[in-house]
Coordinates of C-alpha atoms in Angstrom, one line a residue:
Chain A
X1 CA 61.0 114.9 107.4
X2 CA 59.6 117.7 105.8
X3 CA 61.3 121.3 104.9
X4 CA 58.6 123.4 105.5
X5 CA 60.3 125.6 107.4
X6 CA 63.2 125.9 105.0
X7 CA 64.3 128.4 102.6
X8 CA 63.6 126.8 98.9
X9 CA 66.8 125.0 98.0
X10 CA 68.0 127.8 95.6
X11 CA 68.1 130.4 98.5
X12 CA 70.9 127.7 100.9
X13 CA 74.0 127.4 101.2
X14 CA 75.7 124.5 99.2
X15 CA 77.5 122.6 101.7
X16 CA 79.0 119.8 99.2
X17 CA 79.5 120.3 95.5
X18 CA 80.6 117.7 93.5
X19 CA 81.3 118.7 89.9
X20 CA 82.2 116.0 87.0
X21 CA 84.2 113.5 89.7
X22 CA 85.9 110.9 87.6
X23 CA 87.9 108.0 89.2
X24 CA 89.6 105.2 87.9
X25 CA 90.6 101.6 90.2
X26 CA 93.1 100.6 87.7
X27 CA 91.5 100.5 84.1
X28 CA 87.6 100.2 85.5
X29 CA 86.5 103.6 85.9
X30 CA 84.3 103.6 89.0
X31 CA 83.1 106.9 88.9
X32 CA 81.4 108.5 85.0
X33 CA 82.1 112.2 85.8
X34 CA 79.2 112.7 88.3
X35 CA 78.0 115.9 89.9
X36 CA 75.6 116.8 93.4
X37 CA 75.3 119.8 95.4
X38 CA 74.3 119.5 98.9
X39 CA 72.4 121.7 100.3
X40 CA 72.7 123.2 103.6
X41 CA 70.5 121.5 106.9
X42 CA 69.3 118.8 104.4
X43 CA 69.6 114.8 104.5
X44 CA 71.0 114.0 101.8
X45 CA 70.9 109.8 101.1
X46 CA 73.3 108.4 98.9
X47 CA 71.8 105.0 97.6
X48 CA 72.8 102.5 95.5
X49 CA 73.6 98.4 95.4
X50 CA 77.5 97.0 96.0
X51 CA 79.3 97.9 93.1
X52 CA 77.4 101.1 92.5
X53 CA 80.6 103.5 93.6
X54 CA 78.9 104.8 96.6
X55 CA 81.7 103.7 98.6
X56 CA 84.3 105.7 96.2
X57 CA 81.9 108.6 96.5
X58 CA 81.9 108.9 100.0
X59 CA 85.8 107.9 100.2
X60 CA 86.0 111.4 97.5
X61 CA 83.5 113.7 99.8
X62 CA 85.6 112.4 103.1
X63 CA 89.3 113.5 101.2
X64 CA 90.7 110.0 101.2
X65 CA 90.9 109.5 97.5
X66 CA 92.4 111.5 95.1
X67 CA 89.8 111.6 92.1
X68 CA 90.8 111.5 88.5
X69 CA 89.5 114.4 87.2
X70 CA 86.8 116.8 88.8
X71 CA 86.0 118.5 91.5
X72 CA 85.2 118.1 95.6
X73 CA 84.5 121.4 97.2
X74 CA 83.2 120.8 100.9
X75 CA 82.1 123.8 102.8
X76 CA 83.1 125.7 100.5
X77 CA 86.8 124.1 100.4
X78 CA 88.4 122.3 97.8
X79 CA 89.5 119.6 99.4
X80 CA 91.8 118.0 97.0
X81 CA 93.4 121.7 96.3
X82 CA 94.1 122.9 100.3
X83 CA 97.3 122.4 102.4
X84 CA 97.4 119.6 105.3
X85 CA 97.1 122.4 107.8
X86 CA 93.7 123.9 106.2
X87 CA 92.6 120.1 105.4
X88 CA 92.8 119.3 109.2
X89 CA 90.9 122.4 110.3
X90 CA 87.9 121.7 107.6
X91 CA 88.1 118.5 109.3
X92 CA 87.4 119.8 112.6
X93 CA 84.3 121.2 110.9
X94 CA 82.4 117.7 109.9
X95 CA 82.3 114.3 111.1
X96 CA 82.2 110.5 110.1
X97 CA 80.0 107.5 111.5
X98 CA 81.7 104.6 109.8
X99 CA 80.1 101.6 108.9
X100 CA 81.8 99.6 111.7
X101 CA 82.1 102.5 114.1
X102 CA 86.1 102.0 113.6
X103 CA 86.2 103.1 117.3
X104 CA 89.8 102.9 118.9
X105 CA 89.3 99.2 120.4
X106 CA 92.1 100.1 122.7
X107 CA 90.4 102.7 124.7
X108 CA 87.1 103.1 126.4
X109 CA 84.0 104.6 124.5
X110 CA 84.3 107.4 126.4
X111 CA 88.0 107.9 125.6
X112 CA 86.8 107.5 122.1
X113 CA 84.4 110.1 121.6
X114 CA 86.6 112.6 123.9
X115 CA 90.0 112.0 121.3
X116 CA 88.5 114.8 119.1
X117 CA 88.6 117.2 121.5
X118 CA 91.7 116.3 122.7
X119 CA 93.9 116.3 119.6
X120 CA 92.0 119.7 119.0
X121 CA 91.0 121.7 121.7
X122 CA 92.6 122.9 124.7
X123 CA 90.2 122.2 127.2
X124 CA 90.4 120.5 130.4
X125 CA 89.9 117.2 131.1
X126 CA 87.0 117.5 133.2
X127 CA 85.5 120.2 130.6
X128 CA 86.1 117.3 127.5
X129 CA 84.5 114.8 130.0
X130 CA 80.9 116.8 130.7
X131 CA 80.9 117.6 126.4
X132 CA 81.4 113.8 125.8
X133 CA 78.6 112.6 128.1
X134 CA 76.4 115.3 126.8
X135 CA 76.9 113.9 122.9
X136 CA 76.5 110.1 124.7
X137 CA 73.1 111.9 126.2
X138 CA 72.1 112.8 122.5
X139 CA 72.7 109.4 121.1
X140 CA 71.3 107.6 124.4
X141 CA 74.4 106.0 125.4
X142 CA 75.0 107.7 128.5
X143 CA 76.4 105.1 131.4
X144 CA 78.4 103.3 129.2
X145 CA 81.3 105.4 128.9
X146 CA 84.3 103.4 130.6
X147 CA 83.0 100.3 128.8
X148 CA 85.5 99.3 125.8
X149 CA 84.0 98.7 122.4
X150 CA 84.0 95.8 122.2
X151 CA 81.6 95.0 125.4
X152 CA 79.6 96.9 123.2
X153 CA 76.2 95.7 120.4
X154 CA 76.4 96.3 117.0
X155 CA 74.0 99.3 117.5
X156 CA 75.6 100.8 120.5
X157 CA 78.3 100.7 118.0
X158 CA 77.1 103.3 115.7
X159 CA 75.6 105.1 118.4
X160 CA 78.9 105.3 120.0
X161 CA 80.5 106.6 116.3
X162 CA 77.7 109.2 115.8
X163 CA 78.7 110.6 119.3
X164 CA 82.4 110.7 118.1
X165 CA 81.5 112.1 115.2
X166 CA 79.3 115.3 116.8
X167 CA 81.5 115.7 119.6
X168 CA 83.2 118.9 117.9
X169 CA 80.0 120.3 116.3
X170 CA 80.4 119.4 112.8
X171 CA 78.5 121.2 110.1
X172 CA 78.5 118.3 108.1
X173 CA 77.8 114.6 108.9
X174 CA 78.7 111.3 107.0
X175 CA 77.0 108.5 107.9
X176 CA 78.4 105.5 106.4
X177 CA 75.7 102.3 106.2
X178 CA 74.1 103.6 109.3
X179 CA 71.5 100.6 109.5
X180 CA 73.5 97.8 108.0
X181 CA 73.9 94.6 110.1
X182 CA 71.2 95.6 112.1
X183 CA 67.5 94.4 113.5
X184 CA 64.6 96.2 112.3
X185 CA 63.9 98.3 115.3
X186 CA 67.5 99.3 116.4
X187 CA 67.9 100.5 112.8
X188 CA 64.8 102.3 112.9
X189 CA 66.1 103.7 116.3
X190 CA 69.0 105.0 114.7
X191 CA 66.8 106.5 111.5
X192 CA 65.5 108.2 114.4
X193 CA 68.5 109.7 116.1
X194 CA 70.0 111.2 112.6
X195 CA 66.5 113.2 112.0
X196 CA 67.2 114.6 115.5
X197 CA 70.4 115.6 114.9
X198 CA 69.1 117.4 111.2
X199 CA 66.6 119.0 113.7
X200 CA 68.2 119.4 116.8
X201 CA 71.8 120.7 116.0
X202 CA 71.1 121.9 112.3
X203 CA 73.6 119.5 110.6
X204 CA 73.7 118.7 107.2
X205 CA 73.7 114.8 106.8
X206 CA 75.4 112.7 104.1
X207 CA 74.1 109.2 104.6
X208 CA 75.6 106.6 102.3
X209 CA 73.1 103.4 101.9
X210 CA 71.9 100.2 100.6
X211 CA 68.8 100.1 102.9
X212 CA 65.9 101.5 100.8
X213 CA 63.2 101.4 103.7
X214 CA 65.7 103.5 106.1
X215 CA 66.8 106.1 102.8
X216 CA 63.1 106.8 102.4
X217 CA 62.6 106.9 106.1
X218 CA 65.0 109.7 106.7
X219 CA 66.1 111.5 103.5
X220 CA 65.0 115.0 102.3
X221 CA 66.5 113.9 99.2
X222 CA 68.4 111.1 97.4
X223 CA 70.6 110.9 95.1
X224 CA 70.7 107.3 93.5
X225 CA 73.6 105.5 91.6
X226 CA 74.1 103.1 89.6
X227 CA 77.6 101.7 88.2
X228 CA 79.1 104.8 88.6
X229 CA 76.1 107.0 87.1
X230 CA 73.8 109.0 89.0
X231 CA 70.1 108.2 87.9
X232 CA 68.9 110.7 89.7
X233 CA 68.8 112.9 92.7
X234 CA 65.4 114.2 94.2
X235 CA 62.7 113.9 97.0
X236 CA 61.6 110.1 98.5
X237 CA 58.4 110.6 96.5
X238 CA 60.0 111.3 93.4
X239 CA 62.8 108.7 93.5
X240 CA 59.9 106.2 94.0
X241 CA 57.4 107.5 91.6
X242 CA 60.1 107.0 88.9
X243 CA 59.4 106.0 85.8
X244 CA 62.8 105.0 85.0
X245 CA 63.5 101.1 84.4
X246 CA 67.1 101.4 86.4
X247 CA 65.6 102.5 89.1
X248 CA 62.3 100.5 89.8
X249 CA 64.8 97.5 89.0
X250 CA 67.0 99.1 91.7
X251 CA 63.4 99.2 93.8
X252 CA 61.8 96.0 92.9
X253 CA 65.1 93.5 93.5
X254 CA 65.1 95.0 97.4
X255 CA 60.8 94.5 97.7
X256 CA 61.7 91.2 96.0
X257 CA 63.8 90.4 98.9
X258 CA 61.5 91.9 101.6
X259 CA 58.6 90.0 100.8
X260 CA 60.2 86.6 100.9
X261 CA 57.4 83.7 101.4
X262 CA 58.6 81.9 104.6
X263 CA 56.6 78.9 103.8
X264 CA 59.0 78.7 100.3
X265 CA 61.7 79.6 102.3
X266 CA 61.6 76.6 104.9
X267 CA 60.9 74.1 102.2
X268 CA 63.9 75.4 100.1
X269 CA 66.0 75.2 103.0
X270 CA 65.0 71.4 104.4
X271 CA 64.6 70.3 101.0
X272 CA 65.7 67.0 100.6
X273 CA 66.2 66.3 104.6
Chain B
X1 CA 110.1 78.5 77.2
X2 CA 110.5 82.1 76.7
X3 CA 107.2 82.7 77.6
X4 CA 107.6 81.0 81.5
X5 CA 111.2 82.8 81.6
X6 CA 109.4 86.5 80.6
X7 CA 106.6 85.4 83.1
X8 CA 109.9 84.7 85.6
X9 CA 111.4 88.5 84.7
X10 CA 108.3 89.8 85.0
X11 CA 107.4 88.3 88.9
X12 CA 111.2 89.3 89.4
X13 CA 110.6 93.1 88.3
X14 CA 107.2 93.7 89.9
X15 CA 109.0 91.9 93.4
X16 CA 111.7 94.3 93.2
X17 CA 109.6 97.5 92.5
X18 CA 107.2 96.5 95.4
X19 CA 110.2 95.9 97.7
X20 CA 112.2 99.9 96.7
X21 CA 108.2 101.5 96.9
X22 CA 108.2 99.5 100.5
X23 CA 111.9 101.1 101.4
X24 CA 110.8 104.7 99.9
X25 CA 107.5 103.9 102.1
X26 CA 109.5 103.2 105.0
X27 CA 112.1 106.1 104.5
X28 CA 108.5 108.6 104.0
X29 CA 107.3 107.7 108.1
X30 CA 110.9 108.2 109.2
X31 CA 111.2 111.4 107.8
X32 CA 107.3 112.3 109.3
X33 CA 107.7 110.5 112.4
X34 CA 110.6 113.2 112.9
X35 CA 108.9 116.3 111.6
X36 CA 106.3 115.3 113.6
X37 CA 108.5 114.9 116.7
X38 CA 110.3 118.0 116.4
X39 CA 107.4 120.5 114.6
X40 CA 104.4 119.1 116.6
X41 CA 104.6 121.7 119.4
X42 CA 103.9 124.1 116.9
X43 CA 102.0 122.7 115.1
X44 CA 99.7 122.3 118.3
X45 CA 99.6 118.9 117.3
X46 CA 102.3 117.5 119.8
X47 CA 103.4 114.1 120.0
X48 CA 101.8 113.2 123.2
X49 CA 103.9 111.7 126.0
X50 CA 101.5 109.5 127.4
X51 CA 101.7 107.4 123.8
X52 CA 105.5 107.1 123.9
X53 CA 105.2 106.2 127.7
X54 CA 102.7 103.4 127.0
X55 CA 104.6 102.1 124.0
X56 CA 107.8 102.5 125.7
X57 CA 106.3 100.3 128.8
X58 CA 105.3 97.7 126.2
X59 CA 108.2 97.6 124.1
X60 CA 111.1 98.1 126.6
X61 CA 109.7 97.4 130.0
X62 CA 107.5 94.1 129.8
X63 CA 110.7 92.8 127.5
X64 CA 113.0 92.7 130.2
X65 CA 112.4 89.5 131.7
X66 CA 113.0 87.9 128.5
X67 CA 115.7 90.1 127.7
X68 CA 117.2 89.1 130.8
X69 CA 117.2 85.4 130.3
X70 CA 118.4 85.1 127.0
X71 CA 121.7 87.2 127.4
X72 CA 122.4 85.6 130.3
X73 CA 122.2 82.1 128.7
X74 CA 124.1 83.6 125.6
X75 CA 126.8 85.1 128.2
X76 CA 127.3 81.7 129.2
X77 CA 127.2 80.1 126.2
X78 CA 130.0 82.4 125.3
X79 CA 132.1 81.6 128.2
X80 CA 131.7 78.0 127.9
X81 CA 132.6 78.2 124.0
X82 CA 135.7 80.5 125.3
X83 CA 137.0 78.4 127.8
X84 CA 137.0 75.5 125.7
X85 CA 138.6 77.1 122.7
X86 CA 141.6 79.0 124.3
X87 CA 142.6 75.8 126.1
X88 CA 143.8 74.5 122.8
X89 CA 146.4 77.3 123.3
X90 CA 146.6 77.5 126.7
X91 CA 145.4 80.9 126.9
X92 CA 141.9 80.1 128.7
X93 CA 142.8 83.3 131.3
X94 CA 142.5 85.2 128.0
X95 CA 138.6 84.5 127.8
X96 CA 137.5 87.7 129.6
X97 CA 138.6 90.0 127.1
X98 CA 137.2 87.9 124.3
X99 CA 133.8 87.3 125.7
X100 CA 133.2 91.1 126.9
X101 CA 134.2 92.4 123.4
X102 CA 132.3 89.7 121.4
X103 CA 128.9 90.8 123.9
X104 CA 129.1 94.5 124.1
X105 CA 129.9 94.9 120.1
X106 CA 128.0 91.9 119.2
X107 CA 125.6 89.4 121.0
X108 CA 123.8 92.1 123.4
X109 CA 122.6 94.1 120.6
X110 CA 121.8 91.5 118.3
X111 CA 120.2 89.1 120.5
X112 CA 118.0 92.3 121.7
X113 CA 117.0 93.2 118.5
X114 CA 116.2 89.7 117.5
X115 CA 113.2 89.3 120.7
X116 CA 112.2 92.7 120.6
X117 CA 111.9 92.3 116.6
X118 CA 109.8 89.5 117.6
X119 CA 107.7 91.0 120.9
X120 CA 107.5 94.5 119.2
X121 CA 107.8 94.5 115.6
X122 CA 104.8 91.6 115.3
X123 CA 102.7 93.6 117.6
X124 CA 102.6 96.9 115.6
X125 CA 102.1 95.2 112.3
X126 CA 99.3 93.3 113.6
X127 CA 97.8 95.9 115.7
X128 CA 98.3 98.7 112.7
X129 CA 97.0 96.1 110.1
X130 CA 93.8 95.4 111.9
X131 CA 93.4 99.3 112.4
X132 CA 93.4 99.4 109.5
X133 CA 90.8 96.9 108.4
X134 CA 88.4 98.3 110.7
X135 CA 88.8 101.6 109.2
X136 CA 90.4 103.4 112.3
X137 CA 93.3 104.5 110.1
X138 CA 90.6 106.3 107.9
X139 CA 89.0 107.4 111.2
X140 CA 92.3 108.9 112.4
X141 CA 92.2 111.1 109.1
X142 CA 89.0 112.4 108.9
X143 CA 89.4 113.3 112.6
X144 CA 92.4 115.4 111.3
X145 CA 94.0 113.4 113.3
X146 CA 97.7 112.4 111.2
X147 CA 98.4 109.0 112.1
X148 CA 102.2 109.1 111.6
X149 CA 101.7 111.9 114.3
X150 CA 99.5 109.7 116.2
X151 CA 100.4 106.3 115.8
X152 CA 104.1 106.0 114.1
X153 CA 106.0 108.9 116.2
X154 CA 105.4 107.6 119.1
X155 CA 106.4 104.0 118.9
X156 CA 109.6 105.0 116.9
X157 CA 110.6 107.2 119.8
X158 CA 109.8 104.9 122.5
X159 CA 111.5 102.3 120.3
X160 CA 114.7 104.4 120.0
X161 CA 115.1 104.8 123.8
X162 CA 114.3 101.7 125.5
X163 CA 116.7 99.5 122.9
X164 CA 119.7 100.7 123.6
X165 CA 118.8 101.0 127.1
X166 CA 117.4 97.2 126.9
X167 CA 120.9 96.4 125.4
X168 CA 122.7 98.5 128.2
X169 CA 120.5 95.6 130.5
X170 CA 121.5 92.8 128.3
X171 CA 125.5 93.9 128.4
X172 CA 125.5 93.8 131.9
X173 CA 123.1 90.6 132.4
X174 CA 125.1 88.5 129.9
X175 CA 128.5 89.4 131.1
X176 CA 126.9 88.5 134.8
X177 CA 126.1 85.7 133.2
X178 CA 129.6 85.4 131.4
X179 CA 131.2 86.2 134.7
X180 CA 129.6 83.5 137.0
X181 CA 130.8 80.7 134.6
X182 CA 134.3 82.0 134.3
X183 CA 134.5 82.7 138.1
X184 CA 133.9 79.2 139.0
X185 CA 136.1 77.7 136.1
X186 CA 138.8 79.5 136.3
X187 CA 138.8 80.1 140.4
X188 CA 138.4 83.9 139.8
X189 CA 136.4 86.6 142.3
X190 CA 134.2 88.8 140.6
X191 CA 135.6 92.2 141.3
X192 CA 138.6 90.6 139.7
X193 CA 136.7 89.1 136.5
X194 CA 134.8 92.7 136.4
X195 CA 138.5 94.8 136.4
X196 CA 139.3 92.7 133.4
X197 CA 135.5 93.5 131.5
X198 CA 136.2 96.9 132.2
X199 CA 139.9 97.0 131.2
X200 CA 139.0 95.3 128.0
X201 CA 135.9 97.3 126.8
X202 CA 136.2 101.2 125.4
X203 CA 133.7 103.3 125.0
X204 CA 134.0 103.2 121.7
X205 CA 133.0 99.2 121.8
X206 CA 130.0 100.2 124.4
X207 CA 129.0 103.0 121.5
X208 CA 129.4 100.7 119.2
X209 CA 126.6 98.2 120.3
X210 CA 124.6 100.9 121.5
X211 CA 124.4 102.9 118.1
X212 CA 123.2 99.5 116.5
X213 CA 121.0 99.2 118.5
X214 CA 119.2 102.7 117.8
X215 CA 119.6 101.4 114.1
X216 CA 117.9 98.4 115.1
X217 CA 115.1 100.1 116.7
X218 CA 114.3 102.2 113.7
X219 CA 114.4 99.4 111.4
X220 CA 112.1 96.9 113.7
X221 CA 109.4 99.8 113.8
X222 CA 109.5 101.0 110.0
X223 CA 109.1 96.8 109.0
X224 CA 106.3 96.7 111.8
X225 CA 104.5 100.0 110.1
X226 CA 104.8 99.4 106.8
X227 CA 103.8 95.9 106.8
X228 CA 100.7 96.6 109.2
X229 CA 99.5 99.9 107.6
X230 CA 99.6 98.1 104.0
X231 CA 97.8 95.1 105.1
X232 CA 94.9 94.0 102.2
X233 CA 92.7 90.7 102.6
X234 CA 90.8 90.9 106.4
X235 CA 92.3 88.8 109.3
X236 CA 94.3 86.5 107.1
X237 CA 96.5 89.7 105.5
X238 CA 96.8 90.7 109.1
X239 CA 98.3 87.0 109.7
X240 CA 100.4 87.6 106.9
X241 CA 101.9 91.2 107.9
X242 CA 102.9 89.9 111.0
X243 CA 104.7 86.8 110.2
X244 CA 106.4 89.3 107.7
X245 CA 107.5 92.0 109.2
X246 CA 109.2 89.3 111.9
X247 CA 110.8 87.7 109.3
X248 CA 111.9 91.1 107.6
X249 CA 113.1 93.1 110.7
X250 CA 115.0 90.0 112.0
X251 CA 116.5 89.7 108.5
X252 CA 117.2 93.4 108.0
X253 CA 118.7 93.0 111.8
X254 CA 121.2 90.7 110.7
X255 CA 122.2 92.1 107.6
X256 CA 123.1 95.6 108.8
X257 CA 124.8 94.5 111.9
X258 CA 127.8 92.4 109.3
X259 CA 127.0 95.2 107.5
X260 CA 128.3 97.0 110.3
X261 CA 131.1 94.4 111.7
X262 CA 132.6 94.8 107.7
X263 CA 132.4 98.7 107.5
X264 CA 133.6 99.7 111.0
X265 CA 135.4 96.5 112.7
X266 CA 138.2 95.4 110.5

């Protein structure tokens, strides 16, 4: 997890940089006018509770959302500024684990993580079919192929997405809630399989969050946010170490919930039965 | 008072708005649906054939046997009606020529559009609406991947070919069905009742239907899309989207064909 073997982050390449990103829902502005670099072959965890904007953020680094006012350059692209044509080949160049995999439920998994490569390569079928089952090698979902998603668990789920989403090679990577609505140890699985695609294939990683223990598990950095403000962005230790009161209430309220008494709990729950 | 009949003008106005932005929507994926169509192939981002097969199987093909029932039925509903009508006058060997004009120009077409606006137009606002819930729409776009391109083009294609040819089917089956009924009531063969379809109908009358029909299949796949892709509110929006776009395309259906009857039949 560490980048010993890194240039210092003032000799990399930015590969996101946001600069005073405003957006409004309505009225309620959701973002303040933040700004974050990202730096090249880094993990980069965007934390923050529901209602923090993380969401918005990541809608704004993907090109979905038009901001208010501000900035979006990815690799090096504006990506509110470029034509369709240039906006689908920047595509091509990063990739997006959604939260719910949003895999294709009318085609197989294999299907799935080969449509990339369809819609943008010309290579033959057989060719798309040996890169797919090497990506479903990488995320250890290899055999499962002609299965359709929804034969498939929750964390085979994002396992399939991540595959779809390296299948092209991406530079960049956005993981969306990559742990959410799952058990300790397939969540820690998939902490796992992000570091080794940092390491193996020299991505740069976006990962957007709630979960503290897996943001601390796999970031270089993290940025947090909080109602639309970032509080800060720096290493694991840092971000801990904090003195700020925002952010060890942002800390405390998830330990809070971690170390729940279960004794309390059973009482609380057959009280009165 | 006032204030309940400002509150009235106000649902009125924002109604109205929503309903021209849906139209404008609407009129926004026909006009990409065909760019996409024609400027895919250089774009290297073709329409692919295998998607307007698959829709075309589902929308055109697996309708048939439906199809296929209700003209009949509606064939010999209109023979029935016929006979019984023209007897008042006496005229009852005059019910050919009514019945093939009143299926070909009207009941083919209409009755068509009606179960495929049902079948089809249901299933592509449910299917887009929950693609979109689960964030495959969003999926689609970061994978460069235009969904118009992917998703729209190719259902509005498949839809413009197999309804017309689906009401080609339903001409023939109803007036089959027409035919049978008159043959047996009024003691005629059917190479005889079939000289007297064909010497009644024009081209123009077999154009007529037909061209509605393409009209039809455009509008039964813009409701579908635009009612799916802006679905809000999980399962129950999608609920909601499809029990609208049924009730919107069958409307739309039945006001553009007397549309139609007023502009180009009198």
């Amino acid at each position: 997890m560490t980048m010993n073997a890194l240039p210092p982050p003032e000799n990399r390449t930015k590969v996101v940089e946001i600069k005073d990103l405003v957006t409004h829902y309505g009225d309620r502005m959701i973002l303040k006018g933040i700004s974050l670099d990202i730096l090249e072959n880094e993990i980069m965890v965007i934390m923050g509770g529901s209602g923090s904007g993380k969401s918005t953020l990541l809608n704004h680094l993907l090109g979905l959302l038009k901001p208010s006012s501000g900035t979006v350059r990815i690799l090096g692209q504006d990506i509110n500024a470029i034509s369709e044509v240039e906006k689908t080949r920047l595509r091509t160049r990063m990739g997006v684990a959604f939260q719910g995999g949003a895999l294709f439920s009318s085609m197989t998994v294999g299907d799935n993580i080969m449509l990339p490569l369809k819609e943008h390569t010309e290579l033959d079928e057989s060719t798309m079919s040996i890169m797919a089952r090497l990506k479903m090698e990488v995320v250890k979902l290899s055999g499962f192929e002609n299965l359709k998603p929804s034969e498939l668990s929750g964390g085979m789920i994002k396992r399939a997405a991540l595959a779809r989403a390296i299948v092209m090679d991406p530079r960049l990577l956005f993981c969306d809630e990559p742990s959410a609505g799952l058990d300790p140890v397939v969540s820690a699985a998939i902490d796992e399989l992000i570091i080794s695609l940092r390491d193996a294939m020299g991505m740069s990683i976006v990962v957007v969050t709630h979960e503290l223990e897996s943001a601390f598990r796999i970031a270089d950095r993290i940025c947090v946010l909080d109602r639309g403000d970032i509080l800060m962005v720096d290493t694991v230790e840092a971000v801990r170490n904090s003195s700020n009161e925002r952010i060890q209430n942002l800390l405390n309220r998830r330990l809070e919930e971690a170390t729940l008494d279960p004794d309390d709990y059973m009482r609380r729950l057959t009280i009165g039965i | 008072m006032p204030k309940r009949l400002v509150r009235i003008a106000e649902k009125t106005g924002r109604a109205t708005v929503m309903g021209v932005a849906e139209i404008g929507y609407g009129a926004y994926l026909f006009g990409e649906s065909l760019f996409w169509l024609i400027m895919g192939k250089r774009r290297r981002q073709p329409v692919r054939l295998r998607a307007v097969m698959a829709e075309a199987m589902e929308f055109g093909v697996r309708a048939i046997p439906i199809v296929a029932v209700l003209s009949s039925t509606v064939g010999a509903m209109l023979a029935i009606q016929g006979i019984h009508t023209l007897k008042t006058f006496g005229a009852e060997s005059r019910v050919t020529f009514g019945v093939a004009l009143s299926v070909v120009r009207e009941f083919a077409p209409l009755i068509t559009g009606i179960v495929v606006a049902g079948r089809s137009g249901s299933a592509l606002a449910a299917r887009l609406g929950t693609m979109r819930i689960n964030q495959e729409i969003d999926a689609l776009h970061v994978m460069g991947i235009d969904p118009v391109r992917f998703l729209v083009a190719p259902a509005l294609f498949a839809m413009l070919i197999m309804l017309p040819l689906l009401t080609l089917l339903a001409d023939f089956v109803a007036l089959t069905g027409a035919g049978l009924y008159i043959g047996v009531q009024l003691g005629m063969d059917m190479p005889a009742y079939w000289d007297r379809v064909i010497e009644a109908l024009s081209t123009d009358d077999l154009g007529h239907g037909l061209g509605k029909s393409a009209i039809f299949a455009v509008l039964i796949t813009l409701v579908g899309v635009v009612n799916g892709s802006l679905v809000e509110g999980g399962a129950e929006g999608v609920g909601k989207a499809t029990t609208r776009s049924v009730v919107h395309a069958i409307s739309a259906i039945v006001v553009t064909d007397m549309l139609f009857a007023f502009i180009l039949t009198r």
